[in-house]
Amino acid sequence: KAGVTQTPRYLIKTRGQQVTLSCSPISGHRSVSWYQQTPGQGLQFLFEYFSETQRNKGNFPGRFSGRQFSNSRSEMNVSTLELGDSALYLCASSSGHSKSYEQYFGPGTRLTVT
Amino acid sequence: TQLLEQSPQFLSIQEGENLTVYCNSSSVFSSLQWYRQEPGEGPVLLVTVVTGGEVKKLKRLTFQFGDARKDSSLHITAAQPGDTGLYLCAGAYDYKLSFGAGTTVTVRA
């Protein structure tokens, strides 16, 4: 089975712009979660989508949004970028059913805001 | 908010030595997972523990889940340079994962 893929791998944007990141989960997985990872804050949960519906949301401002398509692929959008949004954005997929909630991560998108 | 505290934050040892990483919380989790992450890559799932008191072994790695399902430990026997990386514990609840800050392990040859 192919793993989780994320595109693009690297992105440089200017403050005030917006960005869209893409994630393709493992085949058969219906849950996609997004995380932001920074040296200071570690891995922080952004939101989770299951069968095209946002099931969980972390404590991030409304500039961070996402969606999931019928084929389980997901996109994350960040509007009005700030310098502090520079981070590694990770997508993880899961079957979404198990209480153990094992997640499989993609390689991440490294976003740099200048 | 479900918080997981990992200790130590950094660990540097010589090849062949043993090490233990701890993950503690005041909250109960339905499962606890351990991941290893290398620079520029996503975390890779090592193990999931579900039952209180459970012990799992993966070659030289031993994982233990506390009886009350609030804490866990990862023990590596005879560490090798290939064990170098960021070790993260994560607790599952309500279809979410809460991550610890991580332990950076460096194994010197």
CSV table of C-alpha atoms in Angstrom, one decimal:
chain,number,residue,atom,x,y,z
A,1,LYS,CA,0.0,0.0,0.0
A,2,ALA,CA,1.2,3.5,-0.8
A,3,GLY,CA,1.8,5.7,2.2
A,4,VAL,CA,0.5,9.1,2.9
A,5,THR,CA,1.6,11.7,0.4
A,6,GLN,CA,1.7,15.5,0.8
A,7,THR,CA,2.3,18.2,-1.8
A,8,PRO,CA,4.2,20.3,-2.1
A,9,ARG,CA,7.1,19.3,0.1
A,10,TYR,CA,8.5,22.8,0.4
A,11,LEU,CA,6.9,26.2,0.1
A,12,ILE,CA,8.0,29.8,0.5
A,13,LYS,CA,5.3,32.5,0.9
A,14,THR,CA,5.2,36.1,1.8
A,15,ARG,CA,3.4,37.5,4.8
A,16,GLY,CA,-0.3,38.3,3.9
A,17,GLN,CA,-0.5,35.6,1.2
A,18,GLN,CA,-2.6,32.5,1.4
A,19,VAL,CA,-1.5,28.9,0.9
A,20,THR,CA,-3.2,25.5,0.2
A,21,LEU,CA,-1.6,22.2,1.1
A,22,SER,CA,-2.7,18.8,-0.1
A,23,CYS,CA,-2.7,15.4,1.5
A,24,SER,CA,-3.6,12.0,0.0
A,25,PRO,CA,-4.3,9.4,2.7
A,26,ILE,CA,-3.5,5.7,2.7
A,27,SER,CA,-6.0,3.9,0.5
A,28,GLY,CA,-9.1,2.9,2.5
A,29,HIS,CA,-8.4,5.4,5.3
A,30,ARG,CA,-11.3,7.8,5.8
A,31,SER,CA,-9.8,10.0,8.5
A,32,VAL,CA,-7.3,12.7,7.8
A,33,SER,CA,-5.7,14.9,10.6
A,34,TRP,CA,-3.5,17.9,10.2
A,35,TYR,CA,-0.8,19.0,12.6
A,36,GLN,CA,1.5,21.9,12.9
A,37,GLN,CA,5.1,21.2,14.1
A,38,THR,CA,7.4,24.0,15.3
A,39,PRO,CA,10.6,23.8,17.5
A,40,GLY,CA,8.9,25.8,20.2
A,41,GLN,CA,5.4,24.3,20.4
A,42,GLY,CA,6.0,20.7,19.2
A,43,LEU,CA,3.2,18.9,17.4
A,44,GLN,CA,-0.1,20.7,17.7
A,45,PHE,CA,-3.4,19.3,16.4
A,46,LEU,CA,-5.2,21.5,13.8
A,47,PHE,CA,-8.3,19.5,12.8
A,48,GLU,CA,-9.5,16.1,11.7
A,49,TYR,CA,-11.8,15.2,8.9
A,50,PHE,CA,-13.8,11.9,8.6
A,51,SER,CA,-16.0,11.2,5.6
A,52,GLU,CA,-15.9,14.8,4.4
A,53,THR,CA,-16.9,16.2,7.8
A,54,GLN,CA,-14.8,18.0,10.3
A,55,ARG,CA,-15.0,15.8,13.4
A,56,ASN,CA,-12.4,17.5,15.7
A,57,LYS,CA,-10.8,20.9,15.8
A,58,GLY,CA,-7.8,22.2,17.7
A,59,ASN,CA,-7.2,25.7,19.1
A,60,PHE,CA,-6.1,27.6,16.0
A,61,PRO,CA,-7.5,30.8,14.5
A,62,GLY,CA,-10.0,30.8,11.8
A,63,ARG,CA,-7.3,31.6,9.2
A,64,PHE,CA,-6.6,27.9,9.3
A,65,SER,CA,-9.2,25.8,7.5
A,66,GLY,CA,-9.5,22.5,5.7
A,67,ARG,CA,-11.8,20.3,3.8
A,68,GLN,CA,-12.0,16.7,2.7
A,69,PHE,CA,-13.2,15.3,-0.6
A,70,SER,CA,-15.2,12.2,-1.4
A,71,ASN,CA,-12.1,10.3,-2.2
A,72,SER,CA,-10.7,11.1,1.3
A,73,ARG,CA,-8.1,13.5,0.0
A,74,SER,CA,-7.8,16.6,2.1
A,75,GLU,CA,-6.6,20.1,1.7
A,76,MET,CA,-5.6,22.7,4.3
A,77,ASN,CA,-5.7,26.4,3.7
A,78,VAL,CA,-4.0,29.2,5.6
A,79,SER,CA,-5.1,32.7,4.7
A,80,THR,CA,-3.3,36.0,5.6
A,81,LEU,CA,-0.1,34.3,6.4
A,82,GLU,CA,2.0,35.5,9.4
A,83,LEU,CA,5.7,34.9,10.1
A,84,GLY,CA,4.7,32.6,13.0
A,85,ASP,CA,3.0,30.3,10.5
A,86,SER,CA,6.4,29.0,9.4
A,87,ALA,CA,6.3,25.4,10.4
A,88,LEU,CA,6.3,21.8,9.2
A,89,TYR,CA,2.7,20.9,8.4
A,90,LEU,CA,2.0,17.2,8.8
A,91,CYS,CA,-1.0,15.2,7.6
A,92,ALA,CA,-1.9,11.8,9.1
A,93,SER,CA,-4.4,9.3,8.0
A,94,SER,CA,-6.3,6.7,10.0
A,95,SER,CA,-9.1,4.3,9.5
A,96,GLY,CA,-11.0,6.6,11.8
A,97,HIS,CA,-12.9,3.8,13.5
A,98,SER,CA,-10.5,2.3,16.0
A,99,LYS,CA,-10.3,3.7,19.6
A,100,SER,CA,-6.6,3.1,19.5
A,101,TYR,CA,-6.6,5.7,16.7
A,102,GLU,CA,-3.3,4.8,15.1
A,103,GLN,CA,-2.1,7.4,12.7
A,104,TYR,CA,0.2,7.2,9.7
A,105,PHE,CA,2.0,10.4,8.8
A,106,GLY,CA,3.1,11.9,5.5
A,107,PRO,CA,6.5,13.5,5.1
A,108,GLY,CA,5.1,17.0,5.7
A,109,THR,CA,5.1,20.3,3.9
A,110,ARG,CA,7.8,22.7,5.1
A,111,LEU,CA,6.2,26.2,4.9
A,112,THR,CA,8.4,29.3,5.2
A,113,VAL,CA,6.8,32.7,5.5
A,114,THR,CA,9.0,35.7,4.8
B,1,THR,CA,-6.7,19.7,27.6
B,2,GLN,CA,-4.9,16.4,27.9
B,3,LEU,CA,-1.3,17.0,28.5
B,4,LEU,CA,1.6,14.5,28.1
B,5,GLU,CA,4.9,15.2,29.7
B,6,GLN,CA,8.0,13.5,28.3
B,7,SER,CA,11.3,13.2,30.0
B,8,PRO,CA,14.1,13.7,29.5
B,9,GLN,CA,14.0,16.3,26.8
B,10,PHE,CA,17.5,15.3,25.5
B,11,LEU,CA,19.5,12.1,25.8
B,12,SER,CA,23.0,11.5,24.5
B,13,ILE,CA,24.5,8.1,25.0
B,14,GLN,CA,27.3,5.8,23.7
B,15,GLU,CA,26.5,2.9,21.4
B,16,GLY,CA,25.7,-0.2,23.4
B,17,GLU,CA,24.2,1.6,26.4
B,18,ASN,CA,20.6,1.4,27.5
B,19,LEU,CA,18.1,4.2,27.7
B,20,THR,CA,14.6,4.9,29.0
B,21,VAL,CA,12.2,7.6,28.0
B,22,TYR,CA,9.2,8.4,30.1
B,23,CYS,CA,5.8,9.8,29.2
B,24,ASN,CA,3.4,10.9,31.9
B,25,SER,CA,0.0,12.5,32.2
B,26,SER,CA,-2.8,13.1,34.7
B,27,SER,CA,-5.3,12.0,32.1
B,28,VAL,CA,-6.5,8.6,31.1
B,29,PHE,CA,-6.1,7.6,27.4
B,30,SER,CA,-7.8,4.9,25.4
B,31,SER,CA,-4.4,4.1,23.9
B,32,LEU,CA,-0.9,5.4,23.9
B,33,GLN,CA,1.4,5.4,20.9
B,34,TRP,CA,5.1,5.9,20.4
B,35,TYR,CA,6.6,7.4,17.2
B,36,ARG,CA,10.1,8.1,16.0
B,37,GLN,CA,10.8,11.1,13.8
B,38,GLU,CA,13.9,11.9,11.8
B,39,PRO,CA,14.8,15.4,10.6
B,40,GLY,CA,12.6,16.7,7.8
B,41,GLU,CA,10.3,13.7,7.8
B,42,GLY,CA,7.0,12.8,9.4
B,43,PRO,CA,6.7,10.7,12.6
B,44,VAL,CA,6.7,6.9,12.1
B,45,LEU,CA,4.5,4.8,14.3
B,46,LEU,CA,6.5,2.3,16.4
B,47,VAL,CA,3.9,0.8,18.7
B,48,THR,CA,0.4,1.2,20.1
B,49,VAL,CA,-0.4,0.0,23.7
B,50,VAL,CA,-4.0,-0.3,24.7
B,51,THR,CA,-4.4,-2.3,27.9
B,52,GLY,CA,-3.2,-1.0,31.3
B,53,GLY,CA,-0.1,-2.9,32.3
B,54,GLU,CA,0.6,-4.0,28.8
B,55,VAL,CA,4.2,-4.6,27.7
B,56,LYS,CA,5.2,-4.8,24.1
B,57,LYS,CA,8.6,-5.7,22.7
B,58,LEU,CA,9.9,-4.8,19.3
B,59,LYS,CA,13.4,-6.2,18.9
B,60,ARG,CA,15.6,-4.1,21.3
B,61,LEU,CA,12.7,-1.7,22.2
B,62,THR,CA,10.4,-2.4,25.1
B,63,PHE,CA,7.2,-0.4,25.6
B,64,GLN,CA,5.1,-0.4,28.8
B,65,PHE,CA,1.7,1.1,29.5
B,66,GLY,CA,0.9,2.1,33.1
B,67,ASP,CA,-1.7,0.2,35.0
B,68,ALA,CA,-3.9,3.3,35.1
B,69,ARG,CA,-3.4,4.0,31.4
B,70,LYS,CA,-1.9,7.4,32.2
B,71,ASP,CA,1.8,6.9,31.6
B,72,SER,CA,4.2,4.9,29.5
B,73,SER,CA,7.9,4.2,29.1
B,74,LEU,CA,10.1,3.3,26.2
B,75,HIS,CA,13.3,1.3,26.9
B,76,ILE,CA,16.0,0.7,24.3
B,77,THR,CA,18.6,-2.0,25.0
B,78,ALA,CA,22.1,-1.8,23.5
B,79,ALA,CA,21.3,1.4,21.6
B,80,GLN,CA,22.7,1.8,18.1
B,81,PRO,CA,23.4,4.9,16.0
B,82,GLY,CA,20.4,4.0,13.9
B,83,ASP,CA,18.2,4.6,17.0
B,84,THR,CA,19.0,8.3,16.9
B,85,GLY,CA,15.9,10.5,16.4
B,86,LEU,CA,13.1,12.3,18.1
B,87,TYR,CA,10.8,10.0,20.1
B,88,LEU,CA,7.3,11.2,20.6
B,89,CYS,CA,4.5,9.7,22.7
B,90,ALA,CA,0.9,10.4,21.9
B,91,GLY,CA,-2.3,9.7,23.9
B,92,ALA,CA,-5.5,8.9,22.0
B,93,TYR,CA,-8.9,10.2,23.2
B,94,ASP,CA,-12.1,11.1,21.4
B,95,TYR,CA,-10.5,10.4,18.0
B,96,LYS,CA,-7.7,12.9,18.7
B,97,LEU,CA,-4.0,12.5,19.6
B,98,SER,CA,-2.3,14.6,22.1
B,99,PHE,CA,1.5,14.6,21.7
B,100,GLY,CA,4.3,15.0,24.2
B,101,ALA,CA,7.1,17.5,23.4
B,102,GLY,CA,9.4,14.7,22.4
B,103,THR,CA,12.8,13.3,23.5
B,104,THR,CA,15.7,13.8,21.2
B,105,VAL,CA,17.9,10.8,21.4
B,106,THR,CA,21.5,10.8,20.1
B,107,VAL,CA,23.5,7.5,20.0
B,108,ARG,CA,27.2,8.1,19.5
B,109,ALA,CA,29.2,5.5,17.6
